[in-house]
Short mmCIF file of C-alpha atoms in Angstrom, two decimals:
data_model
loop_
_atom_site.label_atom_id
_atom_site.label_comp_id
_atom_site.label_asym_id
_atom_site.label_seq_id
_atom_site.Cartn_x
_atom_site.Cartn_y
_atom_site.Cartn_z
CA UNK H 564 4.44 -1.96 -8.60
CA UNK H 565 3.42 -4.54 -11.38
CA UNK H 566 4.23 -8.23 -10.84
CA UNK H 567 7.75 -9.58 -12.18
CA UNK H 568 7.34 -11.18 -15.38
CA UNK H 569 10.63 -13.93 -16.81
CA UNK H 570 10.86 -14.17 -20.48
CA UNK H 571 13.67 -16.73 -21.63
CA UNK H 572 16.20 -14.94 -23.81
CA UNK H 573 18.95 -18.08 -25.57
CA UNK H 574 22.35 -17.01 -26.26
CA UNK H 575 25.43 -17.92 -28.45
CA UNK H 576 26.95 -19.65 -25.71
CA UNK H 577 24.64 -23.23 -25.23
CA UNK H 578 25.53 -23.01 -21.47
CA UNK H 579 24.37 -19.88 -20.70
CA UNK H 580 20.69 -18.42 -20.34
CA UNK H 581 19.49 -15.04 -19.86
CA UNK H 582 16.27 -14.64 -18.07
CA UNK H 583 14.78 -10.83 -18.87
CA UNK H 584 12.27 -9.55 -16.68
CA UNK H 585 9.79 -6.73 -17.39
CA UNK H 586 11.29 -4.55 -15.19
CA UNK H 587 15.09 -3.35 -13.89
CA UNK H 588 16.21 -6.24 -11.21
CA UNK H 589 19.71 -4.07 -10.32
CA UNK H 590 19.86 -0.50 -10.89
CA UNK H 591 23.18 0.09 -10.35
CA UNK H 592 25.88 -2.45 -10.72
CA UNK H 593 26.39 -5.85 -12.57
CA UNK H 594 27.35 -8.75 -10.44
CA UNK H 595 28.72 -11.84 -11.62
CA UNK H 596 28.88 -14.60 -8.76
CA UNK H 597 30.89 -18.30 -9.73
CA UNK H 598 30.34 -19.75 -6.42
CA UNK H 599 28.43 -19.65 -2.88
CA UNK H 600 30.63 -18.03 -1.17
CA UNK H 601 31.23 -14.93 -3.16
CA UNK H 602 27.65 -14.58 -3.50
CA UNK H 603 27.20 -13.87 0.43
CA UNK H 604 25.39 -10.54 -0.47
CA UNK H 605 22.89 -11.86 -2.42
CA UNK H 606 19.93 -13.95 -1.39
CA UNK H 607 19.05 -14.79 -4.92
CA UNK H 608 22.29 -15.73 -6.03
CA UNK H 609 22.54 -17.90 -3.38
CA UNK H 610 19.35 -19.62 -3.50
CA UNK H 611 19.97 -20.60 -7.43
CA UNK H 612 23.26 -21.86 -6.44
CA UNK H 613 21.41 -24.58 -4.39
CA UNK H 614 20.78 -25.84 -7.90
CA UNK H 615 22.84 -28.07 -8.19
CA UNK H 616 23.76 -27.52 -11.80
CA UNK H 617 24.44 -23.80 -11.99
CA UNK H 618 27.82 -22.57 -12.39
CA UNK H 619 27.64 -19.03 -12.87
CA UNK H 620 25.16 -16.16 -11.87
CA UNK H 621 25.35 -12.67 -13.61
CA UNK H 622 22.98 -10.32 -12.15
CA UNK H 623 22.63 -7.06 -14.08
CA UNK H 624 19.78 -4.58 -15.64
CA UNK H 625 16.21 -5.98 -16.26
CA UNK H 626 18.59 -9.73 -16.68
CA UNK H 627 19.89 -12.64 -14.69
CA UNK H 628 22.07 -14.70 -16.96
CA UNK H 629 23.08 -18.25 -15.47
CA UNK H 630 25.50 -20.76 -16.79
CA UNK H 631 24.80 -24.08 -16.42
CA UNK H 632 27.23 -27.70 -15.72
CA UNK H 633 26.87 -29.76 -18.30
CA UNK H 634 24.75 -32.56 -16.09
CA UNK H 635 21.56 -30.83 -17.51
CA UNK H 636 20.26 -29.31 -20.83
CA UNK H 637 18.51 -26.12 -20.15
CA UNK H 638 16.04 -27.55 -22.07
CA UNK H 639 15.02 -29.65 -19.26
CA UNK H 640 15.26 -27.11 -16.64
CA UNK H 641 14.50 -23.53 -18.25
CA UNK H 642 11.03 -23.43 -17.06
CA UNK H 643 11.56 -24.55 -13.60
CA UNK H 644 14.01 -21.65 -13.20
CA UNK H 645 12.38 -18.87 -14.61
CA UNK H 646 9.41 -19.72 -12.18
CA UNK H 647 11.47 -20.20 -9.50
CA UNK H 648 12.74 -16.53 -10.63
CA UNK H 649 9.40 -15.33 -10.86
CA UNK H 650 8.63 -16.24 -7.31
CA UNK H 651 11.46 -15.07 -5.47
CA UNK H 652 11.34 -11.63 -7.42
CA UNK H 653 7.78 -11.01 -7.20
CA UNK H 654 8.43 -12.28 -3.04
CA UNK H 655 9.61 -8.44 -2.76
CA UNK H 656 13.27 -10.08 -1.04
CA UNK H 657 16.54 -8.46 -1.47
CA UNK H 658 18.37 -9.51 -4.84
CA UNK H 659 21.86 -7.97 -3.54
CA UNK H 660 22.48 -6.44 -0.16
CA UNK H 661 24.27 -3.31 -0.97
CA UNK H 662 25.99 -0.69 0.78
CA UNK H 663 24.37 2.68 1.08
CA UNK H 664 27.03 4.70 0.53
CA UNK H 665 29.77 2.90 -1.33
CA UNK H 666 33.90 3.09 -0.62
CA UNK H 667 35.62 4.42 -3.35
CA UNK H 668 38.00 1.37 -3.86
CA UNK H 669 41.93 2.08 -3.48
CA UNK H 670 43.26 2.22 -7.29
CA UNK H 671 46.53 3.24 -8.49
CA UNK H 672 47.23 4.17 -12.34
CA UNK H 673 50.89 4.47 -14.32
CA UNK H 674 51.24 5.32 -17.58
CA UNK H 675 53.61 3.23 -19.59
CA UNK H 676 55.15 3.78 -22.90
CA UNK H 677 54.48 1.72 -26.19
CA UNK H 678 56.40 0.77 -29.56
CA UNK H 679 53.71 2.84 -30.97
CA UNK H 680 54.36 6.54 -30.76
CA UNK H 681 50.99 7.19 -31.03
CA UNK H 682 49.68 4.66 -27.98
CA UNK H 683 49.86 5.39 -24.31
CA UNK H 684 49.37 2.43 -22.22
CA UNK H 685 47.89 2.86 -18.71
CA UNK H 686 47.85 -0.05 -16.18
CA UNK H 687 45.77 -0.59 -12.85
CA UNK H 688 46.74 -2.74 -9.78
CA UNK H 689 43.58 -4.36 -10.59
CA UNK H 690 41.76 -6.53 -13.22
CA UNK H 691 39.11 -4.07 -14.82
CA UNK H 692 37.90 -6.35 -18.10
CA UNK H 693 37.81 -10.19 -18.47
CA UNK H 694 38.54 -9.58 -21.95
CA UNK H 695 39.88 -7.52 -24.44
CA UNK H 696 37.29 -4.85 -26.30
CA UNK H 697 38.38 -2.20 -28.77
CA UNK H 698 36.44 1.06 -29.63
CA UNK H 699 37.21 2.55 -32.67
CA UNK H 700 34.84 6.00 -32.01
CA UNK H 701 32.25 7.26 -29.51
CA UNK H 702 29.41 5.30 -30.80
CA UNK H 703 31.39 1.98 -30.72
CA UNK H 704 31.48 2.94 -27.17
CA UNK H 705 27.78 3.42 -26.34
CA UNK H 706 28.00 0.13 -23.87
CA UNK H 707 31.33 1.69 -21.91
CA UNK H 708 30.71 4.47 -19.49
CA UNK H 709 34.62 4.80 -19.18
CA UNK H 710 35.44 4.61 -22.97
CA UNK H 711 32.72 7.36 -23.52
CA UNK H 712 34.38 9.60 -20.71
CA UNK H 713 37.79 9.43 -22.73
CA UNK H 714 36.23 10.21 -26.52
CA UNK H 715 35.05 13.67 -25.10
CA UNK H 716 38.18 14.40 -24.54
CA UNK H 717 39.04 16.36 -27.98
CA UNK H 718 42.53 14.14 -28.56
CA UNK H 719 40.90 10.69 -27.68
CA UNK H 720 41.68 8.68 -30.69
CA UNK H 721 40.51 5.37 -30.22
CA UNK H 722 40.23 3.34 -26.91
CA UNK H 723 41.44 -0.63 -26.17
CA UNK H 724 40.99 -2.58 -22.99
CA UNK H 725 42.34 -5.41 -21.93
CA UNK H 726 42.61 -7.67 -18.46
CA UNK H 727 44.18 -4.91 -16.22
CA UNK H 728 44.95 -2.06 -19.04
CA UNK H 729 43.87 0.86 -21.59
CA UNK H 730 45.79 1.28 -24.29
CA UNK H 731 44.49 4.67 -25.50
CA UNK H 732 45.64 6.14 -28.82
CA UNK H 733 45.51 10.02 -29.51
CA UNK H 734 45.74 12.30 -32.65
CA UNK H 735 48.93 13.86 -33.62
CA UNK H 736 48.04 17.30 -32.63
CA UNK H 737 48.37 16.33 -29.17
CA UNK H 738 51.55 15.84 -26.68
CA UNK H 739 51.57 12.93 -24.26
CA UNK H 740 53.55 14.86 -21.88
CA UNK H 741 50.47 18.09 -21.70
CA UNK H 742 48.01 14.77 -21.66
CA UNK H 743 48.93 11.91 -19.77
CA UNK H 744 48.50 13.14 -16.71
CA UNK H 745 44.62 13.86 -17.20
CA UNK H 746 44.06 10.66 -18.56
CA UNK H 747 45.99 8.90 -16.08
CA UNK H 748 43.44 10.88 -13.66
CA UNK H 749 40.46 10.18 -15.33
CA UNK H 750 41.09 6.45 -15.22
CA UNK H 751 41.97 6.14 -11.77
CA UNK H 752 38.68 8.45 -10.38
CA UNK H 753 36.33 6.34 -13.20
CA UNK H 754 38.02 3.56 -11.14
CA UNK H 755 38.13 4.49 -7.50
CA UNK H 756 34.11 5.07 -8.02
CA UNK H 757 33.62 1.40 -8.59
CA UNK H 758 31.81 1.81 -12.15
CA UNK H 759 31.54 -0.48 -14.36
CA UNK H 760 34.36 -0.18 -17.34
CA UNK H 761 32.07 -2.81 -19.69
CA UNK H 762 28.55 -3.29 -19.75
CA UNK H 763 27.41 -6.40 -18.25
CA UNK H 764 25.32 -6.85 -21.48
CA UNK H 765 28.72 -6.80 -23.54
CA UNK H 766 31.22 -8.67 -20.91
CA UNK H 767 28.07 -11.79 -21.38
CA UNK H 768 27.86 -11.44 -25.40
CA UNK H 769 31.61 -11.68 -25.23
CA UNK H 770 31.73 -14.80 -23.10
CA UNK H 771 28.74 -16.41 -25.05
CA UNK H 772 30.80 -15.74 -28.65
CA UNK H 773 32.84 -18.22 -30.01
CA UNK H 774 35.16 -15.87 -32.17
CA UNK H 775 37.53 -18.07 -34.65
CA UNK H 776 40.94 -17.15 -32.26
CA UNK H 777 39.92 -19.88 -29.65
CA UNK H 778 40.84 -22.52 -30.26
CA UNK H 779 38.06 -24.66 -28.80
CA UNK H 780 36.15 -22.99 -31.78
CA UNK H 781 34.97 -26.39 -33.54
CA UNK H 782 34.66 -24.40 -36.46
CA UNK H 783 37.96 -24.47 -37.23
CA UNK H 784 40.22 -26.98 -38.86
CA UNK H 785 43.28 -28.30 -37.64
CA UNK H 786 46.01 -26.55 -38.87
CA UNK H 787 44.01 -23.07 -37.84
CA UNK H 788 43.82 -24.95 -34.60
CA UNK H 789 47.94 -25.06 -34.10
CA UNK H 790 48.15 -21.42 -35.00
CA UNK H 791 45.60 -20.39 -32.51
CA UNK H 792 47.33 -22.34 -29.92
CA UNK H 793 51.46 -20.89 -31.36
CA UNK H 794 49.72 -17.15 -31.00
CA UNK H 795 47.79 -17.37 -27.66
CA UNK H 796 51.24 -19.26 -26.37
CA UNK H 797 53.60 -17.61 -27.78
CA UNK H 798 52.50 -13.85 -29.22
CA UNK H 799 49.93 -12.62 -27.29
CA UNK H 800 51.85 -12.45 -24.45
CA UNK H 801 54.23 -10.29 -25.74
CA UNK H 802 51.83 -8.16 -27.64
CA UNK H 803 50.08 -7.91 -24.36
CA UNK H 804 52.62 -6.26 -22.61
CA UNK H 805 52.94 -3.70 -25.22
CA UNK H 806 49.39 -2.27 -24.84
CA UNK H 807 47.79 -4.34 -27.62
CA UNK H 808 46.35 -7.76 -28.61
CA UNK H 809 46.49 -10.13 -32.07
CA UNK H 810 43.56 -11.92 -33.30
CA UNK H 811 43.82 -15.20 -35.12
CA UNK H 812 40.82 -14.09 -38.61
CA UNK H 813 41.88 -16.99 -40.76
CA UNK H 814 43.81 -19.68 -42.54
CA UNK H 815 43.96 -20.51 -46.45
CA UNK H 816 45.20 -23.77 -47.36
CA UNK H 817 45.02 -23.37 -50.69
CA UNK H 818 47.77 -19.97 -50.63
CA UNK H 819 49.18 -20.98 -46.88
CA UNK H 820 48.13 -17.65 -45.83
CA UNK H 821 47.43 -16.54 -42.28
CA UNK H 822 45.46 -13.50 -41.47
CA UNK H 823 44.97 -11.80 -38.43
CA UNK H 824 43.89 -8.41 -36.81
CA UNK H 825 46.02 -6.09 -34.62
CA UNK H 826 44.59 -4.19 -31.79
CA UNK H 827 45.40 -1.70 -29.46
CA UNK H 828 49.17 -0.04 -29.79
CA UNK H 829 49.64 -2.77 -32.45
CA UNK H 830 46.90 -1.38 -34.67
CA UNK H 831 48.97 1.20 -36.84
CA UNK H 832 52.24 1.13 -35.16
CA UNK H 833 55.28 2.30 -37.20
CA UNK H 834 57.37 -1.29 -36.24
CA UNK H 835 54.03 -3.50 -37.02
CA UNK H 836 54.98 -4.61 -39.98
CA UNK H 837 58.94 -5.56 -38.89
CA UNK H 838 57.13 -7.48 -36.00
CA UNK H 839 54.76 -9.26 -38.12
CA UNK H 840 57.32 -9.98 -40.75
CA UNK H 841 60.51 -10.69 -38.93
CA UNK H 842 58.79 -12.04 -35.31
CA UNK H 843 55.13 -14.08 -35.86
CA UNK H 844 55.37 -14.80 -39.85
CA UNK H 845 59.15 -16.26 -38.94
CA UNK H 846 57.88 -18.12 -35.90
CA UNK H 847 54.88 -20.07 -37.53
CA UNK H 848 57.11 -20.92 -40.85
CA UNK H 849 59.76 -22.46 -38.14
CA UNK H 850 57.08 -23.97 -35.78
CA UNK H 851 55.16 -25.15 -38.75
CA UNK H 852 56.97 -25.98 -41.63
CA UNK H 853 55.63 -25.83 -45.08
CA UNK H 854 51.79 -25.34 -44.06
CA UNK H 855 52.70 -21.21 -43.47
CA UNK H 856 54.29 -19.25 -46.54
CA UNK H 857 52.52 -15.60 -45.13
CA UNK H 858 51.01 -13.64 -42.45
CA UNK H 859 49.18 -10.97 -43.43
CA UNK H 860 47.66 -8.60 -40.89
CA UNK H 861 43.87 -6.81 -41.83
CA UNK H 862 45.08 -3.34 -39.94
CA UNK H 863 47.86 -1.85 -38.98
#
């Protein structure tokens, strides 16, 4: 077997570095460890945690990806890590002590109903995504195992996921009462096997974005600011529970407009427009005065 070679990869995300070796480090499964203690099964993980200013370990592919406290640049410290990598890979030790023969992992599925005829939400007694992704077609889905399952399935429409949900959305020439039960299945096995929903690749390139609905985005002005903050407070909640998601796009000064994107069993619904007229638009003007005159949503 050729020697482990590190080559430092920078991401969006200042905190966070990936370190790429030349070869697959985990074969299987993605790991993401945040402290000591949950990273009891790895050796690795637990030896860069003696750092003293790593955060975060994400173990996954041919990458480790660290995140850092903000005592240290990485600009200081990069090198001495990806030796200290080097070392400990090319040492032949364990990187995570797994189980030979894995236990399927106790899930339970129930399909829920949405304001959108067209949307099926089904929820897990477990958290299966640390964020919300959307997959519009089978070759959006090329870094989800789970969403790819679903779009071979002929009625598959388009596929959301969100903290402990899919919201899946079918065309009309199928019935939710011939279908939901094989979905409903399909979920709960694709779960029960422990796989992965989202590539560890795409859960890191989400956390390392800055997308303009946070509002810690220092990209955005102030007023765009206290709309980000009335919608994550206020809306998403609400959308949440109805198998979909809003996204703050943007703010004109100039016409007071506010635009933002639906997703899930928002995107397309029937009542969309009532909620984004009579509910959010109605709710900024009153929370904000004069600085909102519209929302406009981009889909939907």
């Amino acid at each position: 077997m050729k020697d482990y070679s590190i080559t430092v990869v920078e991401t969006n995300k200042p905190s966070i570095l990936k370190f790429e070796a030349n070869q697959i480090i985990s074969k299987s499964n993605n790991y993401e460890f945040k402290n000591i203690d949950e990273a009891k099964n790895s050796p690795l993980a637990q030896q860069l945690f003696y750092l003293p200013f790593i955060k975060t370990v994400y173990i996954s592919g041919n990458f480790i990806a660290l995140e850092r406290f903000d005592i240290v640049e990485w600009e200081d410290v990069k090198d001495e890590v990806a030796q200290q990598l080097v070392e400990y890979l090319n040492s032949g030790n364990p990187i995570v002590l797994e189980n030979d023969t894995p236990k399927k992992v106790a899930i339970t599925i129930y399909a829920e109903v949405t304001p959108n005829p067209a949307v099926m939400k089904f929820v897990a007694n477990k958290k299966i995504v640390p964020s919300t992704f959307e997959f519009k077609n089978i070759d959006e889905a090329k870094n989800s195992d789970l969403a790819k399952e679903l779009f071979l399935l002929p009625f598959v429409k388009e596929v959301f996921f969100d903290e402990n949900y899919v919201s899946i959305s079918k065309y009309d020439v199928a019935d939710w009462n011939e279908i939901t039960f094989e979905l409903r299945e399909l979920i709960r096995n694709f779960l029960s096997d422990g796989k992965e929903v989202v590539s560890a690749d795409s859960i890191l390139q989400a956390k390392t974005e800055a997308p303009a609905n946070k509002i810690n985005n220092v990209n955005l002005d102030d007023t765009s600011k206290e709309i980000v903050a009335i919608l994550e407070e206020y809306v998403k909640p609400a959308v949440a529970s109805d198998g979909g998601n809003i996204m703050f796009e943007s703010y004109e000064e100039e016409s007071k407009t506010v635009k933002v994107i639906l997703q899930g069993a928002c995107s397309g619904c029937p009542s969309s427009t009532f909620t984004l007229k009579n509910g959010i638009e109605n709710m900024l003007k009153n929370m904000m005065g004069d600085k909102v005159r519209e929302v406009v949503a981009l889909n939907g």
